Amino acid sequence: MSDLSDNIPVNIGLLGLGVVGGGVAAALLEQPEDISAQTGRPVNLKKVLVRDAARPRDVQLPDGLITTNPEDILADPDISLVVEVIGGESPAAQYLQDALKAGKHVVTANKEVMAKRGPELLSLAQRHNVNLLYEASVGGGIPIIGCLVKELAANRFRSVRSIINGTTNYILTRMANDHTGFALALSEAQEQGYAEADPTNDIEGYDAVYKLSILAGLAFHRRVPPESIHREGITRLQPQDFRYAHELGYAIKSLAIATMEEGGIQARVYPALVPQDNMLAKVDGVYNAVEVEGSLCGRVLIHGRGAGRGPTTSAVVGDLIEIARNLGAGSTPLPSITPEDAGGIRSIDDLECQYFLRLNIADRPGVLAQIARILGEQNISIASVLQKDANPEAQTAEIVITTHPARELWVQKALELAANLEVVQEINSLLRIED
Ligand SMILES: NC(=O)c1ccc[n+]([C@@H]2O[C@H](COP(=O)([O-])OP(=O)(O)OC[C@H]3O[C@@H](n4cnc5c(N)ncnc54)[C@H](OP(=O)(O)O)[C@@H]3O)[C@@H](O)[C@H]2O)c1
């Protein structure tokens, strides 16, 4: 642990001055007294790394602060705390490693790096007697990481269920409330600044996978690598799915879920049906929510803004204050969990839940019986059937089947067989029902 005596300022090196970096720089420059009052020592922004020094900024920095050379921060012995808000794996991961090896404390908002390389970096921090905090990497302004590491540490967790991507939640809320198609809802999200020009990371679920990997690691103390998490995006959802789900008493949300099942972890990101009276069903727009179920605390749900300059700055500066408060003679490592490589990640094939299936079929007698027979042969029992939207010209109709709990592998097998029936035109949706 860096041994700074009590009134020596904490010099900070900031890597990145974009949406989050701009907020952090503004907080440090505009309210230094508020921050120092909390840390008990002056906090001083010493250098800021950017890619393009000539780019106009929306934060006014004193002369001489900006650099394009990472060594001005990583090799400066006077900088004891590095804040990384560049994003992406490279070069951010290398900068984090270099900072930790140089004995600097680190705060990062980088979910990709923490999901892919978190355990390695946390061990490195431990070896070099410094702290690595990353509250902003999941849920923006929601203090979920601190809760799992500290306030809820007495629990064994059974599950983490969350809405942790504001972009997809905004799109799904628009599709549900205004019967908007996916493409229109996405372009509106882009106009509002909620979705990036290339929205792949959000709408295909990669962003949520990184965040779930971090949360599951903290909840279960085991490494849950991003590639072990089943992932489905939201691009195939259609307005009918929302209409029929609503009739059946459900909302559709993109959920990131990790559950501990008989010694194995089941982790998945996908759009799913949630009962309308469930708290997660009521999380709308760009809001995020994380619900954990612990052995002692029961269910705890944290809800708030999951992204944006203000909420993310709140989490980053909160970490920075925690580290700065703890500096000085006699400081001890801050609480931290390093997930272990223990294996035991279960395949999606083993999932058991209820299903919502939407199929386009020939509109004639006996078709439903053929589908029911295929489902029955795979041990899948039907809970309800709705026949919808008959198209007299094409002589087709849409049916929606919900099932009782069934195993994913058998459901996939049944749909494969059903797709080969001459009377099945198309299998439009397979969605899980998460009660
Ligand atoms: N935005 C949010 O709401 C939010 C929420 C939670 C977490 N986060 C996380 O916070 C991090 C930053 O996100 P952001 O939205 O602030 O990103 P951003 O607006 O794109 O800003 C990135 C900053 O990093 C600098 N940069 C990028 N590559 C660099 C390189 N190779 N060398 C030096 N500087 C480099 C850029 O410099 P130039 O300005 O010169 O291009 C820019 O200032 C990411 O890990 C993100 O996942 C963001």
Short mmCIF file of C-alpha atoms and ligand atoms in Angstrom, two decimals:
data_model
loop_
_atom_site.label_atom_id
_atom_site.label_comp_id
_atom_site.label_asym_id
_atom_site.label_seq_id
_atom_site.Cartn_x
_atom_site.Cartn_y
_atom_site.Cartn_z
CA MET A 1 0.00 0.00 0.00
CA SER A 2 1.38 3.45 -0.90
CA ASP A 3 2.51 5.09 2.28
CA LEU A 4 1.47 8.70 1.93
CA SER A 5 1.51 10.74 5.05
CA ASP A 6 -1.80 12.33 5.88
CA ASN A 7 -1.78 15.73 4.21
CA ILE A 8 0.12 14.93 1.07
CA PRO A 9 -2.16 15.47 -1.94
CA VAL A 10 -3.31 12.48 -3.96
CA ASN A 11 -2.15 13.12 -7.51
CA ILE A 12 -4.45 11.59 -10.06
CA GLY A 13 -3.71 10.54 -13.63
CA LEU A 14 -6.83 10.32 -15.79
CA LEU A 15 -6.75 8.05 -18.84
CA GLY A 16 -9.51 9.26 -21.19
CA LEU A 17 -11.54 12.48 -21.40
CA GLY A 18 -14.73 11.39 -23.15
CA VAL A 19 -18.25 11.05 -21.71
CA VAL A 20 -17.05 9.65 -18.37
CA GLY A 21 -13.55 11.17 -18.27
CA GLY A 22 -15.05 14.64 -18.88
CA GLY A 23 -17.40 14.13 -15.93
CA VAL A 24 -14.60 12.94 -13.66
CA ALA A 25 -12.31 15.83 -14.66
CA ALA A 26 -15.14 18.34 -14.06
CA ALA A 27 -15.89 16.87 -10.63
CA LEU A 28 -12.21 17.03 -9.62
CA LEU A 29 -11.68 20.55 -10.96
CA GLU A 30 -15.01 22.11 -10.01
CA GLN A 31 -15.65 20.65 -6.54
CA PRO A 32 -12.18 19.88 -5.12
CA GLU A 33 -13.17 21.06 -1.62
CA ASP A 34 -16.14 18.68 -1.50
CA ILE A 35 -13.91 15.79 -2.49
CA SER A 36 -11.05 16.73 -0.18
CA ALA A 37 -13.51 17.10 2.69
CA GLN A 38 -14.43 13.45 2.15
CA THR A 39 -10.93 12.11 1.64
CA GLY A 40 -9.25 14.14 4.38
CA ARG A 41 -6.47 15.20 1.98
CA PRO A 42 -6.20 17.34 -1.18
CA VAL A 43 -6.99 15.53 -4.41
CA ASN A 44 -5.24 16.91 -7.44
CA LEU A 45 -5.83 16.11 -11.13
CA LYS A 46 -2.25 16.03 -12.44
CA LYS A 47 -2.42 14.70 -16.02
CA VAL A 48 -5.08 13.65 -18.54
CA LEU A 49 -4.35 11.24 -21.39
CA VAL A 50 -6.30 11.58 -24.67
CA ARG A 51 -5.84 10.26 -28.18
CA ASP A 52 -6.26 13.59 -29.98
CA ALA A 53 -4.99 16.62 -28.06
CA ALA A 54 -6.47 19.04 -30.62
CA ARG A 55 -10.07 17.82 -30.21
CA PRO A 56 -12.37 20.51 -28.71
CA ARG A 57 -13.52 19.48 -25.21
CA ASP A 58 -16.65 20.35 -23.25
CA VAL A 59 -14.59 20.58 -20.04
CA GLN A 60 -12.15 23.46 -19.55
CA LEU A 61 -8.81 22.12 -18.30
CA PRO A 62 -5.92 24.25 -17.02
CA ASP A 63 -2.98 24.47 -19.45
CA GLY A 64 -0.47 21.63 -19.40
CA LEU A 65 -2.83 18.93 -18.14
CA ILE A 66 -3.44 17.14 -21.44
CA THR A 67 -1.00 14.63 -22.84
CA THR A 68 -1.02 11.99 -25.56
CA ASN A 69 1.86 10.08 -23.97
CA PRO A 70 0.69 7.41 -21.47
CA GLU A 71 4.14 7.39 -19.84
CA ASP A 72 3.47 10.92 -18.53
CA ILE A 73 1.03 9.21 -16.16
CA LEU A 74 2.22 5.61 -15.85
CA ALA A 75 5.87 6.53 -15.22
CA ASP A 76 5.24 9.56 -13.00
CA PRO A 77 6.16 8.56 -9.42
CA ASP A 78 4.09 11.48 -8.03
CA ILE A 79 0.86 10.01 -9.45
CA SER A 80 -0.49 7.50 -6.94
CA LEU A 81 -3.95 6.91 -8.42
CA VAL A 82 -4.85 6.18 -12.05
CA VAL A 83 -8.42 6.45 -13.34
CA GLU A 84 -8.96 4.51 -16.57
CA VAL A 85 -11.96 5.61 -18.67
CA ILE A 86 -10.64 4.88 -22.15
CA GLY A 87 -12.72 1.72 -22.70
CA GLY A 88 -12.05 -1.39 -24.82
CA GLU A 89 -9.50 -4.10 -24.10
CA SER A 90 -6.46 -2.66 -25.79
CA PRO A 91 -4.51 -0.59 -24.83
CA ALA A 92 -6.55 -0.12 -21.61
CA ALA A 93 -5.65 -3.53 -20.12
CA GLN A 94 -1.94 -2.88 -20.68
CA TYR A 95 -2.18 0.57 -19.05
CA LEU A 96 -3.97 -0.96 -16.04
CA GLN A 97 -1.28 -3.59 -15.70
CA ASP A 98 1.51 -1.02 -15.96
CA ALA A 99 -0.15 1.23 -13.38
CA LEU A 100 -0.61 -1.61 -10.88
CA LYS A 101 2.94 -2.87 -11.38
CA ALA A 102 4.18 0.67 -10.72
CA GLY A 103 2.40 0.58 -7.34
CA LYS A 104 -0.44 2.90 -8.32
CA HIS A 105 -4.02 2.44 -7.18
CA VAL A 106 -6.50 2.09 -10.02
CA VAL A 107 -10.14 2.96 -10.61
CA THR A 108 -11.69 1.76 -13.86
CA ALA A 109 -15.11 1.85 -15.54
CA ASN A 110 -14.04 -0.77 -18.07
CA LYS A 111 -16.43 -3.77 -18.09
CA GLU A 112 -14.71 -5.47 -21.02
CA VAL A 113 -11.32 -5.55 -19.31
CA MET A 114 -12.78 -6.51 -15.92
CA ALA A 115 -14.86 -9.31 -17.47
CA LYS A 116 -12.01 -10.74 -19.54
CA ARG A 117 -9.04 -10.05 -17.27
CA GLY A 118 -10.46 -8.99 -13.89
CA PRO A 119 -9.17 -11.92 -11.79
CA GLU A 120 -5.64 -11.52 -13.22
CA LEU A 121 -5.64 -7.75 -12.58
CA LEU A 122 -7.09 -8.11 -9.07
CA SER A 123 -4.34 -10.61 -8.19
CA LEU A 124 -1.74 -8.23 -9.63
CA ALA A 125 -3.15 -5.40 -7.47
CA GLN A 126 -2.92 -7.64 -4.42
CA ARG A 127 0.69 -8.57 -5.18
CA HIS A 128 1.63 -4.92 -5.52
CA ASN A 129 -0.27 -3.85 -2.40
CA VAL A 130 -2.60 -1.49 -4.19
CA ASN A 131 -6.37 -1.29 -4.71
CA LEU A 132 -8.28 -1.81 -7.94
CA LEU A 133 -11.90 -0.61 -7.80
CA TYR A 134 -14.43 -0.84 -10.65
CA GLU A 135 -17.90 0.14 -9.41
CA ALA A 136 -18.72 2.01 -12.65
CA SER A 137 -18.16 -1.07 -14.80
CA VAL A 138 -21.66 -2.41 -14.03
CA GLY A 139 -24.87 -0.45 -13.68
CA GLY A 140 -23.43 3.10 -13.91
CA GLY A 141 -24.70 4.91 -10.82
CA ILE A 142 -26.07 1.75 -9.14
CA PRO A 143 -23.75 0.71 -6.28
CA ILE A 144 -24.09 -3.03 -6.90
CA ILE A 145 -20.42 -4.03 -6.82
CA GLY A 146 -19.85 -2.39 -3.43
CA CYS A 147 -22.97 -4.15 -2.12
CA LEU A 148 -21.78 -7.59 -3.24
CA VAL A 149 -18.25 -7.05 -1.93
CA LYS A 150 -19.17 -5.40 1.36
CA GLU A 151 -22.72 -4.86 2.61
CA LEU A 152 -24.07 -8.24 1.44
CA ALA A 153 -20.83 -10.20 1.99
CA ALA A 154 -22.45 -12.43 4.65
CA ASN A 155 -24.68 -14.10 2.06
CA ARG A 156 -24.41 -17.14 -0.16
CA PHE A 157 -26.11 -16.05 -3.36
CA ARG A 158 -28.62 -18.13 -5.28
CA SER A 159 -29.16 -15.79 -8.19
CA VAL A 160 -28.46 -12.51 -9.91
CA ARG A 161 -31.23 -11.26 -12.21
CA SER A 162 -30.71 -7.98 -13.93
CA ILE A 163 -31.49 -5.45 -16.60
CA ILE A 164 -28.03 -4.03 -17.19
CA ASN A 165 -28.14 -2.55 -20.65
CA GLY A 166 -30.02 0.73 -20.85
CA THR A 167 -29.96 0.86 -24.66
CA THR A 168 -31.81 -2.44 -25.11
CA ASN A 169 -34.19 -1.61 -22.27
CA TYR A 170 -35.04 1.69 -23.96
CA ILE A 171 -35.70 -0.10 -27.28
CA LEU A 172 -37.82 -2.82 -25.66
CA THR A 173 -39.81 -0.24 -23.69
CA ARG A 174 -40.59 1.65 -26.92
CA MET A 175 -41.58 -1.58 -28.69
CA ALA A 176 -43.87 -2.59 -25.81
CA ASN A 177 -45.54 0.75 -25.15
CA ASP A 178 -45.92 2.11 -28.67
CA HIS A 179 -46.02 -1.08 -30.79
CA THR A 180 -42.96 0.24 -32.61
CA GLY A 181 -40.88 -2.14 -34.75
CA PHE A 182 -37.29 -2.90 -33.75
CA ALA A 183 -35.63 -0.82 -36.52
CA LEU A 184 -37.60 2.34 -35.68
CA ALA A 185 -37.06 1.94 -31.92
CA LEU A 186 -33.31 1.54 -32.56
CA SER A 187 -33.06 4.62 -34.76
CA GLU A 188 -34.93 6.64 -32.11
CA ALA A 189 -32.52 5.39 -29.46
CA GLN A 190 -29.65 6.55 -31.70
CA GLU A 191 -31.26 9.99 -32.20
CA GLN A 192 -31.67 10.37 -28.42
CA GLY A 193 -28.01 9.45 -27.86
CA TYR A 194 -28.93 6.21 -26.06
CA ALA A 195 -27.48 3.95 -28.77
CA GLU A 196 -24.17 4.21 -30.57
CA ALA A 197 -23.79 4.48 -34.35
CA ASP A 198 -22.69 0.83 -34.27
CA PRO A 199 -25.10 -0.64 -31.70
CA THR A 200 -23.91 -4.27 -32.00
CA ASN A 201 -22.42 -4.49 -28.50
CA ASP A 202 -25.70 -3.49 -26.92
CA ILE A 203 -28.37 -5.08 -29.11
CA GLU A 204 -26.52 -8.39 -29.52
CA GLY A 205 -25.97 -8.68 -25.76
CA TYR A 206 -22.14 -8.45 -25.57
CA ASP A 207 -22.22 -5.49 -23.16
CA ALA A 208 -24.62 -7.32 -20.83
CA VAL A 209 -22.47 -10.48 -21.02
CA TYR A 210 -19.41 -8.55 -19.77
CA LYS A 211 -21.40 -7.05 -16.92
CA LEU A 212 -22.99 -10.37 -15.97
CA SER A 213 -19.57 -12.02 -16.00
CA ILE A 214 -18.43 -9.46 -13.38
CA LEU A 215 -21.59 -9.76 -11.23
CA ALA A 216 -21.64 -13.57 -11.30
CA GLY A 217 -17.94 -13.68 -10.35
CA LEU A 218 -18.68 -11.48 -7.33
CA ALA A 219 -21.85 -13.31 -6.29
CA PHE A 220 -20.48 -16.85 -6.58
CA HIS A 221 -16.72 -16.15 -6.06
CA ARG A 222 -16.09 -18.19 -9.21
CA ARG A 223 -14.84 -17.06 -12.55
CA VAL A 224 -17.65 -16.93 -15.13
CA PRO A 225 -15.83 -16.07 -18.38
CA PRO A 226 -17.83 -14.06 -20.94
CA GLU A 227 -17.56 -16.91 -23.46
CA SER A 228 -19.29 -19.29 -21.03
CA ILE A 229 -22.41 -17.12 -20.93
CA HIS A 230 -25.24 -17.98 -23.33
CA ARG A 231 -26.07 -14.85 -25.34
CA GLU A 232 -29.02 -13.83 -27.50
CA GLY A 233 -29.71 -10.31 -28.77
CA ILE A 234 -33.04 -8.53 -29.20
CA THR A 235 -33.01 -8.04 -32.98
CA ARG A 236 -35.44 -10.84 -33.80
CA LEU A 237 -38.25 -9.62 -31.54
CA GLN A 238 -41.37 -8.43 -33.33
CA PRO A 239 -44.28 -6.25 -32.17
CA GLN A 240 -46.51 -9.39 -32.00
CA ASP A 241 -44.28 -10.89 -29.31
CA PHE A 242 -44.99 -7.89 -27.08
CA ARG A 243 -48.72 -7.97 -27.88
CA TYR A 244 -49.15 -11.66 -27.08
CA ALA A 245 -46.87 -11.53 -24.05
CA HIS A 246 -48.97 -8.65 -22.72
CA GLU A 247 -52.21 -10.65 -23.23
CA LEU A 248 -50.65 -13.48 -21.25
CA GLY A 249 -49.68 -11.14 -18.40
CA TYR A 250 -45.98 -10.68 -19.19
CA ALA A 251 -43.52 -7.96 -20.19
CA ILE A 252 -40.50 -8.71 -22.41
CA LYS A 253 -37.13 -7.63 -21.01
CA SER A 254 -33.55 -8.37 -21.96
CA LEU A 255 -32.33 -10.12 -18.83
CA ALA A 256 -28.85 -11.02 -17.64
CA ILE A 257 -29.23 -13.92 -15.23
CA ALA A 258 -26.83 -16.11 -13.32
CA THR A 259 -28.11 -18.83 -11.01
CA MET A 260 -26.36 -21.33 -8.80
CA GLU A 261 -27.86 -24.74 -9.51
CA GLU A 262 -26.71 -27.90 -7.76
CA GLY A 263 -23.11 -26.83 -7.71
CA GLY A 264 -23.01 -25.36 -11.21
CA ILE A 265 -23.55 -21.84 -12.49
CA GLN A 266 -26.06 -21.23 -15.25
CA ALA A 267 -25.51 -17.82 -16.87
CA ARG A 268 -27.42 -16.31 -19.77
CA VAL A 269 -28.35 -13.05 -21.48
CA TYR A 270 -31.53 -13.09 -23.55
CA PRO A 271 -34.89 -11.43 -24.04
CA ALA A 272 -37.41 -13.18 -21.77
CA LEU A 273 -40.98 -12.91 -20.54
CA VAL A 274 -41.32 -11.54 -17.00
CA PRO A 275 -44.66 -11.46 -15.11
CA GLN A 276 -46.06 -7.93 -15.23
CA ASP A 277 -46.18 -7.70 -11.43
CA ASN A 278 -42.47 -8.59 -11.09
CA MET A 279 -40.30 -5.58 -10.15
CA LEU A 280 -38.01 -6.16 -13.16
CA ALA A 281 -41.02 -5.84 -15.50
CA LYS A 282 -41.46 -2.26 -14.28
CA VAL A 283 -37.92 -1.14 -15.07
CA ASP A 284 -38.40 1.04 -18.13
CA GLY A 285 -36.42 3.20 -20.53
CA VAL A 286 -32.70 3.59 -19.93
CA TYR A 287 -32.95 2.50 -16.29
CA ASN A 288 -31.09 -0.53 -14.96
CA ALA A 289 -31.90 -2.83 -12.06
CA VAL A 290 -30.08 -5.69 -10.41
CA GLU A 291 -31.82 -8.15 -8.12
CA VAL A 292 -29.77 -10.56 -6.04
CA GLU A 293 -31.13 -13.34 -3.88
CA GLY A 294 -29.00 -14.09 -0.85
CA SER A 295 -29.26 -16.77 1.83
CA LEU A 296 -29.71 -14.16 4.59
CA CYS A 297 -30.93 -10.96 2.95
CA GLY A 298 -33.49 -12.61 0.63
CA ARG A 299 -34.18 -10.60 -2.49
CA VAL A 300 -32.58 -7.17 -2.77
CA LEU A 301 -33.18 -5.00 -5.82
CA ILE A 302 -31.20 -1.89 -6.74
CA HIS A 303 -32.63 0.38 -9.42
CA GLY A 304 -31.21 3.49 -11.04
CA ARG A 305 -29.51 5.10 -14.00
CA GLY A 306 -27.15 2.62 -15.61
CA ALA A 307 -25.15 4.95 -17.84
CA GLY A 308 -24.48 8.55 -18.77
CA ARG A 309 -21.97 11.09 -17.55
CA GLY A 310 -23.53 11.90 -14.15
CA PRO A 311 -24.25 8.38 -12.84
CA THR A 312 -20.96 6.96 -14.11
CA THR A 313 -18.96 9.88 -12.68
CA SER A 314 -20.74 9.26 -9.36
CA ALA A 315 -19.43 5.67 -9.29
CA VAL A 316 -15.89 6.52 -10.46
CA VAL A 317 -15.43 9.43 -8.05
CA GLY A 318 -16.96 7.33 -5.25
CA ASP A 319 -14.23 4.70 -5.81
CA LEU A 320 -11.58 7.39 -5.99
CA ILE A 321 -12.74 8.87 -2.67
CA GLU A 322 -12.72 5.41 -1.06
CA ILE A 323 -9.12 4.82 -2.12
CA ALA A 324 -7.94 8.31 -1.15
CA ARG A 325 -9.58 8.05 2.29
CA ASN A 326 -7.74 4.82 2.91
CA LEU A 327 -4.27 6.11 2.02
CA GLY A 328 -1.63 6.95 4.56
CA ALA A 329 0.17 5.25 7.37
CA GLY A 330 -1.50 2.04 8.52
CA SER A 331 -3.76 1.73 5.47
CA THR A 332 -5.08 -1.76 4.74
CA PRO A 333 -6.24 -3.29 1.44
CA LEU A 334 -9.87 -2.40 0.69
CA PRO A 335 -12.38 -5.29 0.57
CA SER A 336 -12.18 -7.15 -2.72
CA ILE A 337 -13.24 -10.47 -4.23
CA THR A 338 -11.05 -12.29 -6.74
CA PRO A 339 -13.20 -14.94 -8.47
CA GLU A 340 -11.52 -18.33 -8.71
CA ASP A 341 -11.23 -20.64 -11.69
CA ALA A 342 -13.43 -23.44 -10.41
CA GLY A 343 -15.20 -24.59 -13.58
CA GLY A 344 -18.73 -25.94 -13.14
CA ILE A 345 -20.43 -23.66 -15.68
CA ARG A 346 -23.56 -25.37 -16.96
CA SER A 347 -24.66 -25.44 -20.57
CA ILE A 348 -27.86 -23.68 -21.67
CA ASP A 349 -29.05 -27.18 -22.73
CA ASP A 350 -29.58 -27.96 -19.03
CA LEU A 351 -31.80 -24.94 -18.38
CA GLU A 352 -35.25 -25.80 -17.16
CA CYS A 353 -38.00 -23.19 -17.42
CA GLN A 354 -41.29 -22.37 -19.11
CA TYR A 355 -41.27 -21.39 -22.77
CA PHE A 356 -43.20 -19.05 -25.07
CA LEU A 357 -43.24 -20.31 -28.66
CA ARG A 358 -44.73 -18.40 -31.62
CA LEU A 359 -45.23 -20.34 -34.84
CA ASN A 360 -46.75 -19.62 -38.22
CA ILE A 361 -48.76 -22.66 -39.32
CA ALA A 362 -51.19 -23.82 -42.03
CA ASP A 363 -54.71 -22.82 -40.97
CA ARG A 364 -56.41 -26.20 -41.20
CA PRO A 365 -57.71 -28.87 -38.83
CA GLY A 366 -55.30 -31.27 -37.15
CA VAL A 367 -52.20 -29.05 -37.30
CA LEU A 368 -52.17 -28.28 -33.61
CA ALA A 369 -52.45 -32.00 -32.84
CA GLN A 370 -49.31 -32.68 -34.90
CA ILE A 371 -47.35 -30.01 -33.01
CA ALA A 372 -48.71 -31.20 -29.63
CA ARG A 373 -47.59 -34.75 -30.48
CA ILE A 374 -44.01 -33.61 -31.22
CA LEU A 375 -43.87 -31.61 -27.99
CA GLY A 376 -45.31 -34.54 -26.02
CA GLU A 377 -42.72 -36.91 -27.44
CA GLN A 378 -40.02 -34.65 -25.98
CA ASN A 379 -41.73 -34.58 -22.56
CA ILE A 380 -42.92 -31.01 -23.01
CA SER A 381 -46.34 -30.29 -21.62
CA ILE A 382 -48.40 -27.41 -23.00
CA ALA A 383 -49.69 -24.79 -20.54
CA SER A 384 -51.71 -22.66 -22.98
CA VAL A 385 -52.36 -22.16 -26.69
CA LEU A 386 -53.54 -18.97 -28.35
CA GLN A 387 -54.49 -18.94 -32.01
CA LYS A 388 -53.79 -15.55 -33.55
CA ASP A 389 -53.81 -13.48 -36.73
CA ALA A 390 -55.28 -15.85 -39.30
CA ASN A 391 -54.36 -14.90 -42.84
CA PRO A 392 -57.25 -16.22 -45.03
CA GLU A 393 -55.42 -15.52 -48.30
CA ALA A 394 -52.29 -17.46 -47.36
CA GLN A 395 -54.42 -19.90 -45.31
CA THR A 396 -52.02 -19.55 -42.41
CA ALA A 397 -52.41 -18.60 -38.77
CA GLU A 398 -50.12 -17.74 -35.94
CA ILE A 399 -50.18 -19.78 -32.75
CA VAL A 400 -48.59 -18.99 -29.42
CA ILE A 401 -47.84 -21.91 -27.13
CA THR A 402 -46.66 -21.59 -23.56
CA THR A 403 -45.25 -24.66 -21.86
CA HIS A 404 -44.90 -25.96 -18.35
CA PRO A 405 -41.27 -26.17 -17.15
CA ALA A 406 -39.24 -28.14 -19.69
CA ARG A 407 -35.59 -28.76 -20.46
CA GLU A 408 -34.02 -26.46 -23.07
CA LEU A 409 -32.40 -29.32 -24.96
CA TRP A 410 -35.75 -31.04 -25.50
CA VAL A 411 -37.46 -27.80 -26.49
CA GLN A 412 -34.79 -27.11 -29.11
CA LYS A 413 -35.11 -30.70 -30.38
CA ALA A 414 -38.93 -30.44 -30.58
CA LEU A 415 -38.72 -27.19 -32.54
CA GLU A 416 -36.24 -28.74 -34.94
CA LEU A 417 -38.71 -31.56 -35.59
CA ALA A 418 -41.66 -29.16 -35.81
CA ALA A 419 -39.80 -27.02 -38.36
CA ASN A 420 -39.71 -30.06 -40.66
CA LEU A 421 -43.50 -30.51 -40.61
CA GLU A 422 -45.07 -29.53 -43.90
CA VAL A 423 -47.77 -27.57 -41.98
CA VAL A 424 -45.28 -25.35 -40.09
CA GLN A 425 -44.37 -22.30 -42.18
CA GLU A 426 -42.04 -20.67 -39.69
CA ILE A 427 -40.95 -20.74 -36.08
CA ASN A 428 -40.97 -17.05 -35.23
CA SER A 429 -40.02 -16.97 -31.56
CA LEU A 430 -38.62 -19.08 -28.79
CA LEU A 431 -38.54 -17.06 -25.59
CA ARG A 432 -38.06 -18.21 -22.02
CA ILE A 433 -40.48 -17.27 -19.25
CA GLU A 434 -38.56 -16.15 -16.16
CA ASP A 435 -40.83 -16.22 -13.11
N1 LIG B 1 -20.56 6.40 -21.29
C1 LIG B 1 -21.20 5.79 -20.29
O1 LIG B 1 -22.35 6.11 -19.98
C2 LIG B 1 -20.51 4.70 -19.52
C3 LIG B 1 -21.19 4.06 -18.46
C4 LIG B 1 -20.54 3.07 -17.72
C5 LIG B 1 -19.26 2.71 -18.05
N2 LIG B 1 -18.64 3.32 -19.12
C6 LIG B 1 -17.29 2.89 -19.44
O2 LIG B 1 -16.41 4.00 -19.29
C7 LIG B 1 -15.34 3.91 -20.23
C8 LIG B 1 -15.27 5.19 -21.04
O3 LIG B 1 -16.48 5.38 -21.73
P1 LIG B 1 -16.81 6.78 -22.45
O4 LIG B 1 -18.25 6.68 -22.84
O5 LIG B 1 -16.38 7.91 -21.61
O6 LIG B 1 -15.90 6.67 -23.76
P2 LIG B 1 -15.56 7.84 -24.80
O7 LIG B 1 -16.55 8.95 -24.68
O8 LIG B 1 -15.41 7.17 -26.11
O9 LIG B 1 -14.14 8.39 -24.32
C9 LIG B 1 -12.97 7.66 -24.43
C10 LIG B 1 -11.79 8.56 -24.11
O10 LIG B 1 -10.62 7.78 -24.13
C11 LIG B 1 -9.66 8.38 -24.99
N3 LIG B 1 -8.94 7.31 -25.69
C12 LIG B 1 -9.47 6.29 -26.40
N4 LIG B 1 -8.49 5.49 -26.86
C13 LIG B 1 -7.33 6.01 -26.43
C14 LIG B 1 -5.97 5.64 -26.57
N5 LIG B 1 -5.61 4.57 -27.28
N6 LIG B 1 -5.05 6.41 -25.98
C15 LIG B 1 -5.40 7.49 -25.28
N7 LIG B 1 -6.68 7.89 -25.10
C16 LIG B 1 -7.63 7.16 -25.66
C17 LIG B 1 -10.43 9.22 -25.97
O11 LIG B 1 -9.58 10.26 -26.43
P3 LIG B 1 -10.08 11.36 -27.51
O12 LIG B 1 -11.13 12.13 -26.77
O13 LIG B 1 -8.90 12.13 -27.85
O14 LIG B 1 -10.66 10.55 -28.65
C18 LIG B 1 -11.60 9.71 -25.09
O15 LIG B 1 -11.24 10.88 -24.43
C19 LIG B 1 -15.62 2.64 -21.05
O16 LIG B 1 -14.94 1.55 -20.48
C20 LIG B 1 -17.12 2.45 -20.89
O17 LIG B 1 -17.53 1.10 -21.05
C21 LIG B 1 -19.22 4.30 -19.84
#
